[in-house]
GROMACS .gro file of C-alpha atoms in nm:
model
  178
    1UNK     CA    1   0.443  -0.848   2.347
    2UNK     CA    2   0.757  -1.057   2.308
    3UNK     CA    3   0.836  -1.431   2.146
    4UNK     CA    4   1.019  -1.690   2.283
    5UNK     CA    5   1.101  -1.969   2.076
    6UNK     CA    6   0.729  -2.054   1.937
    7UNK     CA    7   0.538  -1.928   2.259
    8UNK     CA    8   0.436  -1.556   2.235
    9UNK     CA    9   0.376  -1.338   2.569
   10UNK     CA   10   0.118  -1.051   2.570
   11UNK     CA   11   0.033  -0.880   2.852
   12UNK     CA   12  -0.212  -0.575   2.868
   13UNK     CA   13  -0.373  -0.383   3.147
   14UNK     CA   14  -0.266  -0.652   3.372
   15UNK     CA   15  -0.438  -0.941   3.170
   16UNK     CA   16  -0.146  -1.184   3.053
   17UNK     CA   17  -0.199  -1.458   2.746
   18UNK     CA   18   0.050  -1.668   2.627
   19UNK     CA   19  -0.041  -1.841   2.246
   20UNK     CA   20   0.123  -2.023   1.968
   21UNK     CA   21   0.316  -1.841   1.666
   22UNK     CA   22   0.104  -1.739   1.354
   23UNK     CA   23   0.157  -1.510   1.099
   24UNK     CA   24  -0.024  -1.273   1.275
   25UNK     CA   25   0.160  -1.175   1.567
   26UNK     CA   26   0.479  -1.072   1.377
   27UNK     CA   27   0.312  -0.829   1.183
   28UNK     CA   28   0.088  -0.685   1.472
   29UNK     CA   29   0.485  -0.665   1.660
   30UNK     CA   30   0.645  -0.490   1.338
   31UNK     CA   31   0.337  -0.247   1.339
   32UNK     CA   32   0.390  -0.206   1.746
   33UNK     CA   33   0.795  -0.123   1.677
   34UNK     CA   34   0.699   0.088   1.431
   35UNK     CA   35   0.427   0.310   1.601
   36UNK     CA   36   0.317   0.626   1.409
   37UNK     CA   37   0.482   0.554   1.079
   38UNK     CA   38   0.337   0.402   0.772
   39UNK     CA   39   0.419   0.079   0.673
   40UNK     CA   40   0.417  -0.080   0.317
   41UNK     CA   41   0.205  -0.418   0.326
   42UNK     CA   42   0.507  -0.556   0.205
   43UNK     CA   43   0.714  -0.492   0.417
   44UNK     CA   44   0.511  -0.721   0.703
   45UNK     CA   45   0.669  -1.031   0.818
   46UNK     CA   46   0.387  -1.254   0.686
   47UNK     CA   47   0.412  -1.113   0.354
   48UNK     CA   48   0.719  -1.167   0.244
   49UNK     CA   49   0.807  -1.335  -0.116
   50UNK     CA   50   0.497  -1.145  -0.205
   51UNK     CA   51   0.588  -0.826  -0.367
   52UNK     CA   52   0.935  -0.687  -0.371
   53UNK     CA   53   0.965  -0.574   0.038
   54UNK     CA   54   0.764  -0.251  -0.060
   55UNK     CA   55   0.897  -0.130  -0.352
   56UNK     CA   56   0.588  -0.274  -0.500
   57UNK     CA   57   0.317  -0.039  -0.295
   58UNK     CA   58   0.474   0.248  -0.516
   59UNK     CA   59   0.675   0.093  -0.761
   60UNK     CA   60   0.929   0.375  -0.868
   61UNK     CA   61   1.010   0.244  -1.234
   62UNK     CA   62   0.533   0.252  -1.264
   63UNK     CA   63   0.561   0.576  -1.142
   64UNK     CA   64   0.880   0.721  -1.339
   65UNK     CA   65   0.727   0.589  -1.638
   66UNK     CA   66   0.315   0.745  -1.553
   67UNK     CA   67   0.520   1.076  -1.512
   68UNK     CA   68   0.730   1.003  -1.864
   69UNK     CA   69   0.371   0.931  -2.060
   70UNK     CA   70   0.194   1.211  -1.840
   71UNK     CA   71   0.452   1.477  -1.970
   72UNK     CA   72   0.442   1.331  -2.337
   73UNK     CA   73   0.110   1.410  -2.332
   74UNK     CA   74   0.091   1.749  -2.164
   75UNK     CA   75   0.406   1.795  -2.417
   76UNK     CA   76   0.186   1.718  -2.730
   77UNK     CA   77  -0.161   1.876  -2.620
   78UNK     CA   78   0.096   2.200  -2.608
   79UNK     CA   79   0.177   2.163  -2.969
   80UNK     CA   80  -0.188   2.065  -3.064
   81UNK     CA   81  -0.283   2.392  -2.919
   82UNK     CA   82  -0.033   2.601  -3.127
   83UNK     CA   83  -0.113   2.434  -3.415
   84UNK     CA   84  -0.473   2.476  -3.362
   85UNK     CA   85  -0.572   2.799  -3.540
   86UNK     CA   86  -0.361   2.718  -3.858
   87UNK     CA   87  -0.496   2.696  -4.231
   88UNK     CA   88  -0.152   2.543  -4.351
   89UNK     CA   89  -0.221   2.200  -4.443
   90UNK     CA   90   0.090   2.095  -4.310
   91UNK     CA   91   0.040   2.221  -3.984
   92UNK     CA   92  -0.354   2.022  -4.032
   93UNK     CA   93  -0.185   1.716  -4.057
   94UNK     CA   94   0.087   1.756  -3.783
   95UNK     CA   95  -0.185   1.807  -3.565
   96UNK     CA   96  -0.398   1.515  -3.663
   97UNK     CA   97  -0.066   1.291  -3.592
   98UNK     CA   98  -0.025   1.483  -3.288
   99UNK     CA   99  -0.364   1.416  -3.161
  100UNK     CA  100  -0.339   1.067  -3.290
  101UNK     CA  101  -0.019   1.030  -3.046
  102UNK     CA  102  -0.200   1.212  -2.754
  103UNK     CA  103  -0.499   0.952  -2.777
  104UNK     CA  104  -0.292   0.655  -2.778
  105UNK     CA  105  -0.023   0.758  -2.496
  106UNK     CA  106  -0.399   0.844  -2.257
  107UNK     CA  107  -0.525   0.514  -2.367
  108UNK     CA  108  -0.184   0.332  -2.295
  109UNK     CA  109  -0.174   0.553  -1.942
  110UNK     CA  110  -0.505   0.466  -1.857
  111UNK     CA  111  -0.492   0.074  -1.953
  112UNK     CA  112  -0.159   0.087  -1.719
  113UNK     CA  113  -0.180   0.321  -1.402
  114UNK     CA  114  -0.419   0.438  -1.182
  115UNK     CA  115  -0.530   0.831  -1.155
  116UNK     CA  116  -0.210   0.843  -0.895
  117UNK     CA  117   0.067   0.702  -1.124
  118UNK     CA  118   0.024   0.335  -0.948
  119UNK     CA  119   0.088   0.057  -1.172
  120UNK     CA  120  -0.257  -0.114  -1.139
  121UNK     CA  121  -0.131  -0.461  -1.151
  122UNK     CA  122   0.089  -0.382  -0.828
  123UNK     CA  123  -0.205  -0.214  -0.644
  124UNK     CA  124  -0.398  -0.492  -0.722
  125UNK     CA  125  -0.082  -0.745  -0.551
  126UNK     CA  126  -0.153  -0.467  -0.240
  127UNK     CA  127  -0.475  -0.488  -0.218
  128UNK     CA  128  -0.426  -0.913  -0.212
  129UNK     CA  129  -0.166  -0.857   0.026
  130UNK     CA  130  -0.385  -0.627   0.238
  131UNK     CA  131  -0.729  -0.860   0.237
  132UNK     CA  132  -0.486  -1.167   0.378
  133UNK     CA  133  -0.306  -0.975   0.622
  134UNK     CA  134  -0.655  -0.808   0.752
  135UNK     CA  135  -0.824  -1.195   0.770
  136UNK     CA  136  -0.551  -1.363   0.975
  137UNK     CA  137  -0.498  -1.035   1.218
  138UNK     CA  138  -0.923  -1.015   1.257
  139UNK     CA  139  -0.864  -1.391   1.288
  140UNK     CA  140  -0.619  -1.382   1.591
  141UNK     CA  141  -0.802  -1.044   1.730
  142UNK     CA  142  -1.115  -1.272   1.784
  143UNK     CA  143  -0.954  -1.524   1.975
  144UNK     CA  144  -0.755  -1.259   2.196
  145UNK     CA  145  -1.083  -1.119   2.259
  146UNK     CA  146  -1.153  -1.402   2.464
  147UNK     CA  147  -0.837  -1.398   2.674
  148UNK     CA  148  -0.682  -1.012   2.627
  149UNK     CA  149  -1.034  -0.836   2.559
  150UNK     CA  150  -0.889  -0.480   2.596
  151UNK     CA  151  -0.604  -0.539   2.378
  152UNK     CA  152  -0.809  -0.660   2.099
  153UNK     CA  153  -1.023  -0.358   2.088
  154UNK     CA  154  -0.732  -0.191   2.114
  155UNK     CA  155  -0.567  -0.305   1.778
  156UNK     CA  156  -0.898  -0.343   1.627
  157UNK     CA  157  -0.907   0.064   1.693
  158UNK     CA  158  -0.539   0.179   1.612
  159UNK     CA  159  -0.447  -0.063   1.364
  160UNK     CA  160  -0.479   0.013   1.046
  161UNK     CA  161  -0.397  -0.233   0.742
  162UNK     CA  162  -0.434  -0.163   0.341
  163UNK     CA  163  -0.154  -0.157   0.105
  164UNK     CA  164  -0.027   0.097   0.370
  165UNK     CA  165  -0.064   0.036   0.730
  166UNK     CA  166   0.019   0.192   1.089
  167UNK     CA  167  -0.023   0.161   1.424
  168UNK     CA  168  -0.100   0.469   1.579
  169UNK     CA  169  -0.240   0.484   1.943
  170UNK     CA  170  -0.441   0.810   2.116
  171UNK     CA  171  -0.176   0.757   2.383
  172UNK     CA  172   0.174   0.660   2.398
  173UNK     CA  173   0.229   0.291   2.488
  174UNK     CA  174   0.539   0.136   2.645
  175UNK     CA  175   0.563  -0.210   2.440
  176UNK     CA  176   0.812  -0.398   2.625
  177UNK     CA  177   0.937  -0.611   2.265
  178UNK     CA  178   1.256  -0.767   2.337
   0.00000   0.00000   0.00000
């Protein structure tokens, strides 16, 4: 599975195919080098300028500041619970600010992240990312079917793309990818 200039070569169980470049065939080789290990769609070949290389699939700085908001909240529903039991009017309106505070910091997690800590707007730029990526590899799969028909049921079985893919085989596979 190897380029040369714009010509790729694929052979497989014998059957050889030689085909023009697309966007395709880069990301089905980065996916082949990197057998067994998951892969951020961002970090494919034909999806670069979109995203930030995968720093977007889980954006750190989302994440860092899901776990800030989810700990100001777990920090006030604390003191909302002490306060709880009190007659003291002071304490009655500390914990009507409190809860006040709580409500807004869920709505502005909510509004913001998903239930994992994902920025929504970046798993939405995945999940763009993802459908593209899975149209032009189905795309090229369907014409290697006609040429390579093993090999395409072969990726169409141990590829796997989303805002996280991987290509992992049953069995070992010697890619020769010079």
């Amino acid at each position: 599975f190897k380029r040369v200039g714009e010509i790729w070569y694929i052979c497989f169980d014998g059957l050889k195919y030689q085909c023009r470049d697309s966007k395709a065939l880069p990301d089905i080789r980065y996916l082949l080098d990197h057998v067994g290990q998951p892969v951020s769609i961002f970090h494919l070949p034909g999806n670069e300028g979109r995203g930030d290389r995968g720093t977007r699939a889980v954006d750190s700085t989302s994440l860092d500041n899901a776990k800030r908001i989810k700990s100001q909240i777990f920090q006030l529903e604390k003191r909302i619970g002490e306060l709880g039991g009190s007659d003291d009017p002071a304490d009655i309106m500390d914990r009507k600010e409190k809860v006040a505070e709580r409500d807004a910091l869920n709505k502005q997690y909510n509004e913001n992240f998903d239930k994992y800590g994902n920025s929504r707007q970046l798993a939405g730029d995945a999940s763009k990312a993802a459908e593209t990526t899975k149209r032009r590899i189905g795309r090229f799969t369907k014409t290697l079917r006609n040429h390579v028909p093993g090999l395409a049921d072969h990726l169409d079985a141990f590829l796997t793309i989303g805002s996280v893919c991987q290509y992992a085989p049953d069995r070992p596979i010697p890619w020769n990818l010079a």
